[in-house]
Amino acid sequence: MKHLVVLTGAGISAESGISTFRGNNGLWENYDVRQVAYIDSWYTNKALMLDFYNRRRRQLQQVKPNEAHLILAELERDFKVSIITQNVDNLHEIAGSSTVIHLHGELTKACNESKTEVIDIGFNDITLGDKASDGSQLRPFIVWFGEAVPLMETAERVVRSADILLVVGTSLQVYPAAGLINYTAKPIYVIDPEPLHINHNGVTLIREKASKGMELFKAFLVKGKPLST
Ligand code: APR
């Protein structure tokens, strides 16, 4: 089976009702992204950080995978599919994808402050005073700006073994994740409604929302249909 490696970002979950990060004037549901996405903010305002991620976790209960997530899961019939996602939602897993690498963490998990202990919390809130077993405040298992991305090496290895790289719904502005496209010399397909300028040879842009773009891409991969809309 050919190995299809898929790098996803916030855009793949947009049609499920989860806002993207950029393109909303830096606001995420009225929070300033800069205040809730940096490790420094954790040390200055834990209550705000916990509140933000508690809200996002609760929202996860209301949303469902869309056609794009579902098609990616379906493609496992014909391809070995590895998903590398920057998303902290669990919509790929709910859609049925079996190999999902969460580069930036997972909302349904919590960890101690040194990130050495990770626990499943499902959709439950984390509140100030909830302690990990080492006595530190329990925190969301999220990779904030200023923190290491421990799964990068794994992701690089997976991209190197790709026969095809598909990129869906990411502005490719955040490193190191955005640099992953440089680990393959194989064809790269990008699904995004915006005209992304990607500095890389061999990129085919499919300018569609994720669900429509995935339908076209599946017909192309499985039935050899042209990628035009
Ligand atoms: N279908 C596909 N793509 C879409 C859709 C849609 N329906 N709607 C928007 N997009 C595209 C946008 O055009 C943009 O290129 O999705 C992309 C979303 O980009 P960002 O908001 O920057 O999200 P992402 O690339 O995932 O952000 C990377 O930055 O804030 C951090 O850690 C956070 O993981 C996140 C990382």
mmCIF file of N, CA, C and O and ligand atoms in Angstrom, residues 9-12 14-15 20-22 33 86-87 104 143 145 168-172 174 191-194 196 208-210, ligand 1:
data_model
loop_
_atom_site.group_PDB
_atom_site.id
_atom_site.type_symbol
_atom_site.label_atom_id
_atom_site.label_comp_id
_atom_site.label_asym_id
_atom_site.label_seq_id
_atom_site.Cartn_x
_atom_site.Cartn_y
_atom_site.Cartn_z
ATOM 1 N N GLY A 9 -4.411 21.139 9.834
ATOM 2 C CA GLY A 9 -4.427 22.285 10.735
ATOM 3 C C GLY A 9 -5.866 22.701 10.994
ATOM 4 O O GLY A 9 -6.820 22.011 10.578
ATOM 5 N N ALA A 10 -6.013 23.839 11.627
ATOM 6 C CA ALA A 10 -7.331 24.288 12.092
ATOM 7 C C ALA A 10 -8.393 24.288 10.986
ATOM 8 O O ALA A 10 -9.569 24.041 11.250
ATOM 9 N N GLY A 11 -7.979 24.529 9.736
ATOM 10 C CA GLY A 11 -8.950 24.614 8.631
ATOM 11 C C GLY A 11 -9.739 23.340 8.410
ATOM 12 O O GLY A 11 -10.878 23.389 7.941
ATOM 13 N N ILE A 12 -9.182 22.181 8.767
ATOM 14 C CA ILE A 12 -9.937 20.939 8.525
ATOM 15 C C ILE A 12 -11.108 20.830 9.496
ATOM 16 O O ILE A 12 -12.113 20.178 9.199
ATOM 17 N N ALA A 14 -12.775 23.546 10.572
ATOM 18 C CA ALA A 14 -13.605 24.758 10.463
ATOM 19 C C ALA A 14 -15.053 24.416 10.122
ATOM 20 O O ALA A 14 -15.986 24.971 10.715
ATOM 21 N N GLU A 15 -15.253 23.468 9.204
ATOM 22 C CA GLU A 15 -16.632 23.115 8.823
ATOM 23 C C GLU A 15 -17.345 22.316 9.922
ATOM 24 O O GLU A 15 -18.548 22.093 9.839
ATOM 25 N N THR A 20 -10.781 28.869 13.186
ATOM 26 C CA THR A 20 -9.341 28.794 12.925
ATOM 27 C C THR A 20 -8.652 29.867 13.775
ATOM 28 O O THR A 20 -9.320 30.654 14.445
ATOM 29 N N PHE A 21 -7.329 29.895 13.765
ATOM 30 C CA PHE A 21 -6.597 30.859 14.605
ATOM 31 C C PHE A 21 -6.380 32.176 13.886
ATOM 32 O O PHE A 21 -6.693 33.239 14.380
ATOM 33 N N ARG A 22 -5.813 32.068 12.681
ATOM 34 C CA ARG A 22 -5.514 33.290 11.955
ATOM 35 C C ARG A 22 -6.704 33.605 11.050
ATOM 36 O O ARG A 22 -7.475 32.740 10.709
ATOM 37 N N VAL A 33 -5.455 35.463 21.272
ATOM 38 C CA VAL A 33 -4.676 34.231 21.136
ATOM 39 C C VAL A 33 -3.305 34.359 21.804
ATOM 40 O O VAL A 33 -2.799 33.417 22.399
ATOM 41 N N GLN A 86 -1.912 19.453 13.726
ATOM 42 C CA GLN A 86 -1.585 20.529 14.665
ATOM 43 C C GLN A 86 -2.788 20.791 15.566
ATOM 44 O O GLN A 86 -2.725 21.611 16.479
ATOM 45 N N ASN A 87 -3.889 20.107 15.281
ATOM 46 C CA ASN A 87 -5.120 20.366 16.032
ATOM 47 C C ASN A 87 -5.116 19.629 17.364
ATOM 48 O O ASN A 87 -4.616 18.514 17.462
ATOM 49 N N HIS A 104 0.676 19.309 18.621
ATOM 50 C CA HIS A 104 0.486 20.406 19.581
ATOM 51 C C HIS A 104 -0.350 20.014 20.798
ATOM 52 O O HIS A 104 -0.897 20.873 21.469
ATOM 53 N N VAL A 143 0.840 22.020 23.594
ATOM 54 C CA VAL A 143 2.159 22.608 23.347
ATOM 55 C C VAL A 143 1.946 24.096 23.093
ATOM 56 O O VAL A 143 1.386 24.497 22.076
ATOM 57 N N PHE A 145 3.295 28.125 22.649
ATOM 58 C CA PHE A 145 4.458 28.805 22.089
ATOM 59 C C PHE A 145 5.493 28.961 23.205
ATOM 60 O O PHE A 145 5.150 29.318 24.333
ATOM 61 N N VAL A 168 -3.793 19.862 4.683
ATOM 62 C CA VAL A 168 -5.182 20.354 4.689
ATOM 63 C C VAL A 168 -5.394 21.384 5.786
ATOM 64 O O VAL A 168 -5.220 21.087 6.977
ATOM 65 N N GLY A 169 -5.765 22.607 5.383
ATOM 66 C CA GLY A 169 -6.254 23.588 6.348
ATOM 67 C C GLY A 169 -5.239 24.111 7.338
ATOM 68 O O GLY A 169 -5.561 24.295 8.511
ATOM 69 N N THR A 170 -4.040 24.355 6.865
ATOM 70 C CA THR A 170 -3.069 25.027 7.744
ATOM 71 C C THR A 170 -2.415 26.176 6.987
ATOM 72 O O THR A 170 -2.065 26.032 5.822
ATOM 73 N N SER A 171 -2.251 27.299 7.687
ATOM 74 C CA SER A 171 -1.637 28.466 7.047
ATOM 75 C C SER A 171 -0.129 28.290 6.901
ATOM 76 O O SER A 171 0.530 29.099 6.276
ATOM 77 N N LEU A 172 0.425 27.224 7.463
ATOM 78 C CA LEU A 172 1.866 26.931 7.400
ATOM 79 C C LEU A 172 2.692 28.130 7.874
ATOM 80 O O LEU A 172 3.723 28.461 7.312
ATOM 81 N N VAL A 174 3.291 28.449 11.338
ATOM 82 C CA VAL A 174 3.853 28.149 12.652
ATOM 83 C C VAL A 174 4.883 27.023 12.540
ATOM 84 O O VAL A 174 4.584 25.926 12.084
ATOM 85 N N ILE A 191 -4.800 21.459 0.316
ATOM 86 C CA ILE A 191 -6.210 21.865 0.236
ATOM 87 C C ILE A 191 -6.417 23.060 1.159
ATOM 88 O O ILE A 191 -6.199 22.968 2.375
ATOM 89 N N ASP A 192 -6.816 24.181 0.577
ATOM 90 C CA ASP A 192 -7.062 25.396 1.366
ATOM 91 C C ASP A 192 -7.848 26.359 0.480
ATOM 92 O O ASP A 192 -7.521 26.504 -0.699
ATOM 93 N N PRO A 193 -8.867 27.019 1.022
ATOM 94 C CA PRO A 193 -9.624 27.956 0.174
ATOM 95 C C PRO A 193 -8.840 29.217 -0.166
ATOM 96 O O PRO A 193 -9.166 29.920 -1.115
ATOM 97 N N GLU A 194 -7.790 29.491 0.599
ATOM 98 C CA GLU A 194 -6.993 30.703 0.356
ATOM 99 C C GLU A 194 -5.794 30.380 -0.530
ATOM 100 O O GLU A 194 -5.288 29.259 -0.497
ATOM 101 N N LEU A 196 -2.561 30.079 -0.738
ATOM 102 C CA LEU A 196 -1.328 30.042 0.056
ATOM 103 C C LEU A 196 -0.111 30.126 -0.858
ATOM 104 O O LEU A 196 -0.078 29.508 -1.913
ATOM 105 N N GLU A 208 -10.058 24.857 -2.239
ATOM 106 C CA GLU A 208 -11.413 24.489 -1.809
ATOM 107 C C GLU A 208 -11.419 24.379 -0.300
ATOM 108 O O GLU A 208 -10.370 24.198 0.318
ATOM 109 N N LYS A 209 -12.611 24.438 0.262
ATOM 110 C CA LYS A 209 -12.745 24.087 1.678
ATOM 111 C C LYS A 209 -12.412 22.606 1.833
ATOM 112 O O LYS A 209 -12.488 21.831 0.869
ATOM 113 N N ALA A 210 -12.136 22.217 3.076
ATOM 114 C CA ALA A 210 -11.632 20.863 3.327
ATOM 115 C C ALA A 210 -12.549 19.757 2.783
ATOM 116 O O ALA A 210 -12.079 18.811 2.142
HETATM 117 N N1 APR B 1 -11.243 24.249 4.858
HETATM 118 C C1 APR B 1 -9.892 24.203 4.680
HETATM 119 N N2 APR B 1 -9.075 25.191 5.078
HETATM 120 C C2 APR B 1 -9.638 26.259 5.672
HETATM 121 C C3 APR B 1 -11.024 26.370 5.898
HETATM 122 C C4 APR B 1 -11.843 25.296 5.460
HETATM 123 N N3 APR B 1 -13.175 25.291 5.615
HETATM 124 N N4 APR B 1 -11.259 27.556 6.521
HETATM 125 C C5 APR B 1 -10.072 28.152 6.696
HETATM 126 N N5 APR B 1 -9.090 27.384 6.180
HETATM 127 C C6 APR B 1 -7.651 27.603 6.131
HETATM 128 C C7 APR B 1 -7.208 29.065 6.216
HETATM 129 O O1 APR B 1 -7.217 29.647 4.910
HETATM 130 C C8 APR B 1 -5.786 28.919 6.776
HETATM 131 O O2 APR B 1 -4.844 28.752 5.731
HETATM 132 O O3 APR B 1 -7.091 26.983 7.260
HETATM 133 C C9 APR B 1 -5.870 27.633 7.612
HETATM 134 C C10 APR B 1 -5.905 27.864 9.110
HETATM 135 O O4 APR B 1 -4.708 28.454 9.504
HETATM 136 P P1 APR B 1 -4.426 28.831 11.027
HETATM 137 O O5 APR B 1 -5.628 29.474 11.610
HETATM 138 O O6 APR B 1 -3.144 29.560 11.048
HETATM 139 O O7 APR B 1 -4.299 27.401 11.750
HETATM 140 P P2 APR B 1 -3.047 26.424 11.818
HETATM 141 O O8 APR B 1 -2.209 26.513 10.600
HETATM 142 O O9 APR B 1 -3.591 25.097 12.203
HETATM 143 O O10 APR B 1 -2.266 27.033 13.045
HETATM 144 C C11 APR B 1 -1.090 26.384 13.459
HETATM 145 O O11 APR B 1 -0.822 27.835 15.337
HETATM 146 O O12 APR B 1 -2.010 28.995 16.920
HETATM 147 C C12 APR B 1 -1.165 27.917 16.709
HETATM 148 O O13 APR B 1 -0.881 25.923 17.892
HETATM 149 C C13 APR B 1 -1.815 26.611 17.100
HETATM 150 O O14 APR B 1 -1.880 24.501 15.953
HETATM 151 C C14 APR B 1 -2.015 25.907 15.789
HETATM 152 C C15 APR B 1 -0.904 26.478 14.931
#
